Short mmCIF file of C-alpha atoms in Angstrom, two decimals:
data_model
loop_
_atom_site.label_atom_id
_atom_site.label_comp_id
_atom_site.label_asym_id
_atom_site.label_seq_id
_atom_site.Cartn_x
_atom_site.Cartn_y
_atom_site.Cartn_z
CA MET A 983 9.10 114.28 79.36
CA ILE A 984 11.40 112.83 76.68
CA SER A 985 13.08 115.73 74.91
CA SER A 986 15.59 114.11 72.53
CA THR A 987 16.19 111.11 70.29
CA SER A 988 18.96 109.80 72.56
CA GLU A 989 16.66 110.00 75.59
CA TYR A 990 14.00 108.12 73.66
CA LYS A 991 16.47 105.37 72.76
CA ASN A 992 17.57 105.07 76.37
CA TYR A 993 13.96 104.94 77.49
CA THR A 994 13.03 102.20 75.01
CA ALA A 995 16.15 100.21 75.97
CA LEU A 996 15.14 100.34 79.63
CA MET A 997 11.62 99.28 78.69
CA ASP A 998 13.03 96.32 76.75
CA ILE A 999 15.16 95.29 79.74
CA ASP A 1000 12.18 95.61 82.06
CA ASN A 1001 10.03 93.47 79.76
CA LEU A 1002 12.80 90.89 79.47
CA ARG A 1003 13.09 90.78 83.26
CA LYS A 1004 9.35 90.19 83.58
CA ILE A 1005 9.41 87.43 80.96
CA SER A 1006 12.39 85.76 82.66
CA TYR A 1007 10.66 85.94 86.03
CA GLN A 1008 7.53 84.33 84.63
CA CYS A 1009 9.58 81.60 82.94
CA LEU A 1010 11.14 80.71 86.28
CA LEU A 1011 7.72 80.55 87.91
CA ASN A 1012 6.53 78.27 85.09
CA LEU A 1013 9.45 75.91 85.74
CA ALA A 1014 8.83 75.81 89.48
CA THR A 1015 7.05 72.90 91.15
CA GLU A 1016 6.71 71.61 94.69
CA GLU A 1017 9.99 69.76 94.11
CA GLY A 1018 11.83 72.80 92.86
CA ILE A 1019 13.00 74.05 89.48
CA TYR A 1020 12.55 71.74 86.49
CA ALA A 1021 14.84 71.81 83.46
CA SER A 1022 12.00 72.41 81.01
CA GLY A 1023 8.25 73.03 80.85
CA LYS A 1024 5.84 70.60 82.47
CA ASN A 1025 4.87 68.90 79.19
CA GLU A 1026 8.33 68.74 77.65
CA ALA A 1027 11.01 66.04 77.51
CA TYR A 1028 13.13 67.42 80.35
CA SER A 1029 10.30 68.20 82.73
CA CYS A 1030 12.11 66.89 85.79
CA ILE A 1031 14.87 67.62 88.28
CA PHE A 1032 18.43 67.77 86.93
CA GLY A 1033 21.12 68.32 89.55
CA ARG A 1034 23.48 70.39 87.41
CA ASP A 1035 20.73 72.52 85.81
CA SER A 1036 18.92 73.12 89.09
CA ALA A 1037 22.11 74.21 90.85
CA ILE A 1038 23.15 76.62 88.10
CA THR A 1039 19.65 78.12 87.91
CA VAL A 1040 19.63 78.62 91.68
CA LEU A 1041 23.05 80.29 91.52
CA LYS A 1042 21.85 82.57 88.71
CA ILE A 1043 18.89 83.62 90.85
CA PHE A 1044 21.24 84.43 93.72
CA ARG A 1045 23.32 86.60 91.40
CA THR A 1046 20.32 88.81 90.60
CA HIS A 1047 18.94 88.79 94.13
CA SER A 1048 20.98 91.76 95.37
CA LYS A 1049 19.63 93.94 92.56
CA ASN A 1050 16.10 92.55 92.31
CA PRO A 1051 15.20 90.79 95.57
CA SER A 1052 12.43 88.20 95.43
CA LEU A 1053 11.37 86.20 98.45
CA GLU A 1054 9.25 84.06 96.15
CA LEU A 1055 12.27 83.01 94.09
CA LEU A 1056 14.35 82.43 97.22
CA GLU A 1057 11.68 80.08 98.52
CA ILE A 1058 11.74 78.20 95.20
CA CYS A 1059 15.52 77.92 95.55
CA ARG A 1060 15.12 76.57 99.07
CA ARG A 1061 12.66 73.91 97.89
CA THR A 1062 14.97 72.96 95.06
CA LEU A 1063 17.99 72.52 97.30
CA LEU A 1064 16.03 70.47 99.84
CA THR A 1065 14.80 68.19 97.06
CA LEU A 1066 18.36 67.72 95.80
CA VAL A 1067 19.44 66.84 99.34
CA ASN A 1068 16.63 64.28 99.60
CA LEU A 1069 17.79 62.69 96.33
CA GLN A 1070 21.45 62.52 97.38
CA GLY A 1071 23.10 59.12 97.00
CA LYS A 1072 23.06 56.87 100.03
CA GLU A 1073 24.56 53.61 98.76
CA PHE A 1074 26.53 52.09 95.91
CA ASN A 1075 24.49 51.14 92.84
CA ILE A 1076 26.55 50.49 89.72
CA GLU A 1077 23.41 50.48 87.54
CA SER A 1078 22.46 54.09 88.31
CA GLY A 1079 25.84 55.52 89.28
CA GLU A 1080 24.66 56.17 92.83
CA GLU A 1081 27.39 56.58 95.47
CA PRO A 1082 27.19 57.78 99.10
CA GLY A 1083 27.26 61.58 99.15
CA LYS A 1084 26.98 62.03 95.39
CA PHE A 1085 24.25 64.37 94.19
CA ILE A 1086 21.83 63.37 91.49
CA HIS A 1087 22.04 63.98 87.76
CA GLU A 1088 18.45 63.25 86.74
CA PHE A 1089 15.27 62.27 88.59
CA ARG A 1090 12.04 61.07 86.96
CA ASP A 1091 9.05 59.79 88.91
CA THR A 1092 6.16 59.40 86.46
CA PRO A 1093 5.77 56.92 83.56
CA GLU A 1094 5.23 59.57 80.88
CA LYS A 1095 8.57 61.15 81.79
CA MET A 1096 10.39 57.82 81.67
CA GLU A 1097 9.32 56.27 78.36
CA ARG A 1098 12.22 57.58 76.27
CA LEU A 1099 14.79 56.20 78.69
CA LEU A 1100 13.08 52.80 79.01
CA THR A 1101 12.84 52.10 75.27
CA MET A 1102 16.56 52.50 74.57
CA GLU A 1103 18.76 49.56 73.61
CA LYS A 1104 20.09 49.66 77.18
CA PRO A 1105 17.21 51.00 79.34
CA TRP A 1106 18.05 53.11 82.35
CA TYR A 1107 17.78 51.56 85.80
CA VAL A 1108 14.42 51.83 87.56
CA TYR A 1109 14.46 51.80 91.36
CA PRO A 1110 12.05 49.59 93.37
CA ASP A 1111 9.85 52.65 94.01
CA ASN A 1112 9.34 52.95 90.22
CA THR A 1113 11.49 56.07 89.81
CA ILE A 1114 14.56 56.74 87.70
CA LYS A 1115 17.38 58.21 89.72
CA ASN A 1116 20.54 58.62 87.65
CA TYR A 1117 23.80 59.91 89.12
CA ASP A 1118 25.95 60.13 85.95
CA SER A 1119 27.14 63.70 86.52
CA ILE A 1120 30.63 64.60 87.71
CA ASP A 1121 29.79 68.23 88.47
CA SER A 1122 26.37 68.09 90.15
CA THR A 1123 27.91 67.45 93.56
CA PRO A 1124 30.28 70.45 93.72
CA LEU A 1125 27.73 72.75 92.05
CA ILE A 1126 25.01 71.86 94.57
CA LEU A 1127 27.49 72.30 97.42
CA ILE A 1128 28.26 75.80 96.10
CA ALA A 1129 24.54 76.58 95.82
CA ILE A 1130 23.82 75.42 99.39
CA TYR A 1131 26.66 77.57 100.71
CA LYS A 1132 25.51 80.61 98.74
CA TYR A 1133 21.94 80.19 99.99
CA TRP A 1134 23.21 80.17 103.56
CA GLN A 1135 25.32 83.27 102.88
CA ILE A 1136 22.30 85.18 101.56
CA THR A 1137 19.61 84.07 103.99
CA GLU A 1138 21.38 82.87 107.16
CA ASP A 1139 18.48 80.41 107.36
CA LYS A 1140 19.48 78.40 110.45
CA GLU A 1141 16.73 75.81 110.11
CA PHE A 1142 17.81 75.15 106.53
CA ILE A 1143 21.53 74.86 107.22
CA ILE A 1144 21.03 72.55 110.20
CA SER A 1145 18.86 70.24 108.08
CA VAL A 1146 21.34 70.06 105.16
CA LEU A 1147 24.68 69.90 107.01
CA PRO A 1148 24.85 66.07 107.03
CA ALA A 1149 24.30 66.09 103.26
CA ALA A 1150 26.93 68.80 102.72
CA GLU A 1151 29.48 66.85 104.75
CA ALA A 1152 28.70 63.65 102.84
CA ALA A 1153 29.10 65.50 99.53
CA LEU A 1154 32.43 67.02 100.58
CA ASN A 1155 33.66 63.59 101.60
CA TRP A 1156 32.50 62.25 98.22
CA ILE A 1157 34.71 64.81 96.46
CA ILE A 1158 37.70 63.69 98.50
CA THR A 1159 37.01 59.93 98.27
CA TYR A 1160 34.71 58.33 95.68
CA GLY A 1161 34.84 61.28 93.27
CA ASP A 1162 38.61 60.88 93.03
CA ARG A 1163 38.78 57.37 91.62
CA ASP A 1164 42.55 57.00 91.35
CA LYS A 1165 43.57 59.30 94.22
CA ASP A 1166 45.29 61.95 92.10
CA LEU A 1167 43.17 64.78 93.64
CA PHE A 1168 41.03 65.24 90.50
CA LEU A 1169 37.31 64.59 90.10
CA GLU A 1170 36.90 62.00 87.36
CA TYR A 1171 34.23 59.71 85.95
CA GLU A 1172 33.74 56.54 83.98
CA LEU A 1173 30.83 54.42 82.82
CA PRO A 1174 31.60 50.94 84.20
CA GLY A 1175 32.02 48.28 81.54
CA ASN A 1176 30.06 45.76 83.62
CA ARG A 1177 27.01 47.99 83.97
CA SER A 1178 23.98 46.29 82.41
CA HIS A 1179 21.70 49.35 82.29
CA GLY A 1180 22.10 52.53 80.25
CA GLY A 1181 23.98 55.63 81.29
CA LEU A 1182 26.06 58.56 80.11
CA LEU A 1183 29.43 58.01 78.44
CA VAL A 1184 30.27 61.68 78.99
CA GLN A 1185 29.29 63.01 82.41
CA SER A 1186 30.34 66.66 82.24
CA TRP A 1187 28.12 69.45 80.91
CA THR A 1188 29.23 68.86 77.30
CA ASP A 1189 27.72 65.40 77.52
CA SER A 1190 27.83 64.41 73.84
CA HIS A 1191 30.16 61.62 72.70
CA GLU A 1192 31.47 63.76 69.85
CA SER A 1193 32.83 66.43 72.18
CA LEU A 1194 35.57 64.07 73.41
CA ARG A 1195 36.28 61.86 70.41
CA ASP A 1196 39.45 62.48 68.43
CA LYS A 1197 39.67 63.03 64.65
CA ASN A 1198 39.63 59.24 64.12
CA GLY A 1199 36.46 58.82 66.17
CA GLN A 1200 38.25 57.26 69.13
CA PHE A 1201 36.92 57.91 72.63
CA PRO A 1202 39.49 58.58 75.37
CA LYS A 1203 40.39 56.07 78.01
CA TYR A 1204 38.55 56.28 81.35
CA PRO A 1205 38.56 57.78 83.91
CA ILE A 1206 38.14 61.29 82.49
CA ALA A 1207 38.79 64.47 84.51
CA PRO A 1208 37.06 67.53 82.91
CA VAL A 1209 38.69 70.93 83.41
CA GLU A 1210 35.64 72.78 84.76
CA ALA A 1211 34.76 70.04 87.25
CA GLN A 1212 38.09 70.61 89.00
CA ALA A 1213 37.30 74.32 89.33
CA TYR A 1214 33.87 73.61 90.80
CA ALA A 1215 35.35 71.10 93.26
CA TRP A 1216 38.01 73.61 94.29
CA LEU A 1217 35.40 76.32 94.89
CA ALA A 1218 33.20 73.96 96.92
CA LEU A 1219 36.17 73.02 99.11
CA ARG A 1220 37.19 76.66 99.64
CA ALA A 1221 33.65 77.84 100.38
CA TRP A 1222 33.02 75.16 102.97
CA THR A 1223 36.47 75.72 104.48
CA SER A 1224 35.21 79.21 105.25
CA PHE A 1225 31.98 77.84 106.71
CA TYR A 1226 33.68 75.34 109.00
CA GLN A 1227 36.72 77.37 110.10
CA TYR A 1228 35.18 78.31 113.47
CA GLN A 1229 32.67 75.50 113.95
CA HIS A 1230 34.85 72.53 113.03
CA PRO A 1231 38.48 73.69 112.57
CA ARG A 1232 39.85 70.21 111.99
CA PHE A 1233 37.43 69.53 109.13
CA ALA A 1234 38.09 73.03 107.73
CA LYS A 1235 41.82 72.31 107.74
CA LYS A 1236 41.21 69.07 105.85
CA LEU A 1237 39.11 70.84 103.21
CA PHE A 1238 41.62 73.67 102.82
CA SER A 1239 44.50 71.23 102.41
CA GLN A 1240 42.57 69.34 99.75
CA ALA A 1241 41.79 72.57 97.87
CA LYS A 1242 45.39 73.77 98.06
CA ARG A 1243 46.81 70.50 96.76
CA LEU A 1244 44.14 70.27 94.04
CA LYS A 1245 45.01 73.76 92.77
CA ALA A 1246 48.74 73.05 92.69
CA ARG A 1247 48.26 69.79 90.82
CA PHE A 1248 45.73 71.34 88.45
CA ASN A 1249 48.15 74.04 87.30
CA LYS A 1250 50.86 71.43 86.84
CA LYS A 1251 48.76 68.95 84.88
CA PHE A 1252 46.14 70.97 82.96
CA ILE A 1253 48.03 74.07 81.77
CA PHE A 1254 49.91 73.93 78.47
CA ARG A 1255 51.33 76.31 75.88
CA GLU A 1256 49.21 76.78 72.74
CA GLY A 1257 51.02 79.00 70.27
CA ASP A 1258 51.54 82.38 71.91
CA TYR A 1259 49.23 81.65 74.83
CA PHE A 1260 48.89 79.53 77.93
CA PHE A 1261 45.65 77.56 78.02
CA ALA A 1262 44.05 74.67 79.88
CA ALA A 1263 43.28 71.20 78.59
CA GLN A 1264 39.68 70.21 77.95
CA ALA A 1265 40.24 67.20 80.22
CA LEU A 1266 42.73 64.57 81.29
CA ASP A 1267 42.15 61.03 80.08
CA GLY A 1268 42.70 57.80 82.00
CA SER A 1269 46.43 57.88 81.26
CA LYS A 1270 46.62 61.48 82.57
CA LYS A 1271 47.22 62.66 79.03
CA GLN A 1272 45.94 66.15 78.22
CA ILE A 1273 43.04 66.37 75.77
CA ARG A 1274 44.20 69.62 74.16
CA THR A 1275 41.14 70.49 72.12
CA ILE A 1276 40.59 74.24 72.52
CA THR A 1277 37.19 74.76 74.15
CA ALA A 1278 35.52 77.50 76.16
CA ASN A 1279 35.32 75.29 79.26
CA PRO A 1280 38.55 76.61 80.86
CA LEU A 1281 36.88 80.03 81.14
CA LEU A 1282 34.34 78.44 83.48
CA CYS A 1283 37.21 78.25 85.96
CA LEU A 1284 37.01 82.06 86.24
CA TRP A 1285 33.34 81.78 87.15
CA ALA A 1286 34.28 79.42 90.01
CA THR A 1287 35.88 82.24 91.99
CA PHE A 1288 36.08 82.44 95.78
CA GLU A 1289 36.00 85.91 97.31
CA ASP A 1290 36.94 86.66 100.91
CA HIS A 1291 37.62 90.07 102.48
CA GLY A 1292 38.07 91.70 99.09
CA LYS A 1293 40.45 89.07 97.78
CA LYS A 1294 39.52 86.72 94.96
CA GLU A 1295 40.97 83.41 93.86
CA CYS A 1296 40.16 80.62 91.44
CA ILE A 1297 41.82 77.32 90.63
CA ILE A 1298 43.93 78.86 87.84
CA ASP A 1299 47.13 80.60 88.91
CA GLU A 1300 46.75 84.31 88.17
CA VAL A 1301 49.87 84.31 85.98
CA TYR A 1302 47.92 82.34 83.32
CA ILE A 1303 44.57 84.15 83.38
CA GLN A 1304 45.35 87.09 81.09
CA GLU A 1305 46.69 84.86 78.32
CA MET A 1306 43.83 82.37 78.63
CA VAL A 1307 41.29 85.14 78.20
CA ALA A 1308 43.22 86.60 75.25
CA ARG A 1309 43.35 83.19 73.57
CA SER A 1310 39.63 82.67 74.07
CA PHE A 1311 38.78 85.91 72.26
CA GLN A 1312 40.58 84.94 69.05
CA GLU A 1313 38.33 84.62 65.98
CA ASP A 1314 38.24 80.81 66.06
CA MET A 1315 36.56 80.94 69.48
CA PHE A 1316 34.66 84.21 69.74
CA ASP A 1317 32.02 85.50 67.34
CA GLN A 1318 30.95 89.14 67.71
CA LYS A 1319 27.32 88.31 66.88
CA ALA A 1320 26.89 85.09 68.84
CA GLY A 1321 29.43 84.96 71.66
CA MET A 1322 31.86 82.28 72.77
CA ARG A 1323 31.88 78.97 70.93
CA THR A 1324 31.93 75.67 72.75
CA MET A 1325 34.93 74.65 70.62
CA SER A 1326 37.48 76.27 68.33
CA THR A 1327 36.83 76.27 64.58
CA LYS A 1328 40.46 75.09 64.27
CA ALA A 1329 39.80 71.93 66.27
CA GLU A 1330 40.09 68.69 64.33
CA ILE A 1331 36.63 67.67 65.55
CA TYR A 1332 34.95 71.06 64.93
CA ASN A 1333 31.53 70.65 63.34
CA PRO A 1334 30.26 73.68 61.35
CA GLY A 1335 26.87 72.08 60.66
CA GLN A 1336 23.51 72.67 62.28
CA ASP A 1337 23.83 69.31 64.06
CA SER A 1338 26.83 70.55 66.07
CA TYR A 1339 25.96 69.97 69.71
CA HIS A 1340 29.13 70.89 71.61
CA ASN A 1341 31.62 71.05 68.74
CA GLY A 1342 31.60 74.75 67.95
CA SER A 1343 27.98 75.67 68.70
CA PHE A 1344 26.91 78.57 70.94
CA TRP A 1345 25.26 77.93 74.32
CA PRO A 1346 23.65 80.79 76.31
CA ILE A 1347 24.35 79.11 79.66
CA LEU A 1348 28.05 78.79 78.81
CA ASN A 1349 28.26 82.42 77.73
CA GLY A 1350 26.34 83.57 80.81
CA LEU A 1351 28.76 81.89 83.20
CA ILE A 1352 31.76 83.08 81.23
CA HIS A 1353 30.39 86.64 81.37
CA GLU A 1354 30.20 86.42 85.17
CA GLY A 1355 33.74 85.07 85.39
CA LEU A 1356 35.11 87.85 83.20
CA GLU A 1357 33.41 90.44 85.38
CA TYR A 1358 34.85 88.86 88.54
CA TRP A 1359 38.36 89.24 87.16
CA GLY A 1360 38.04 92.75 85.78
CA PHE A 1361 37.75 91.93 82.08
CA SER A 1362 34.95 94.43 81.63
CA ASP A 1363 35.67 95.14 77.97
CA GLU A 1364 35.58 91.44 77.07
CA ALA A 1365 32.48 90.86 79.19
CA SER A 1366 30.60 93.60 77.34
CA MET A 1367 31.50 92.36 73.84
#
């Protein structure tokens, strides 16, 4: 029996959380197909497989699994990961961005899902089997590698891991080879100038042109190395180092060396002083010049944390983390009512209008990942704001 006003409030809050959980669960089931998890409803524009979105959704499901186990959702995750493996790049195709070992950005296999992309000034490339497979994503490959590893950690599904190991090895080799275009250890992308079909100019999660243009409207020189993509690559390398350390020590040593060198170079090239705080660049351009626009993306590096025997590590040296978090919670970045902005209101390219896409707008997925990263690193007060 509820005997006080405070007990009633607590009861109604729990009921709201329970209802929200049920709604979220049903939404996931509505997005699920035989291929896996789609990015939007079956009759909507993004009713298809997206590598980045699928991987993050799978990882979010894993995060809740320990508290609210669901074999049904785990099976959906398994299907999703196997589909992503089947769509992994096998050859070089400049028109779609396909490369051996690279995981997909977007897959469409029915005409009604393809019309928008085929009526553009530069239509997207259609494969001989009448499907669109586009690989213009710099972070799909490390994110899917992380998701595969996490699935194995949770389930110890031997049949699954045996079937996907060749794909995982190909993806790890892509990070070390083709993903690093100029051999400076960083993952970077470009849209080739001699490509005749359409594609994405910006291939990180903030994939709008405006998010990288300067105050004069100029786009940076390729290749571009986004800050969060380096963190994801580092985590993928560290996770699979752990997997291979007993089975294939030589390969594990190679992965660990790559991760160690990537982290050292990252902290040398991305970190800069911004007023009273250390922070990380939004990206490096093709001349290795820092793009110093203040964004929330560096906080995604805290989400990409590797934990082993009670110890945690991310790509950012710990000496910088406290100041980066403090800088992110200044008024130009954090709003008490809405959360973390994609970009500082002080940025020269900040857009206060309703048409702001990544230039100061608020994205739930960004805030969700940041929340996890803050919790990993003990910033409980900031995470609960």
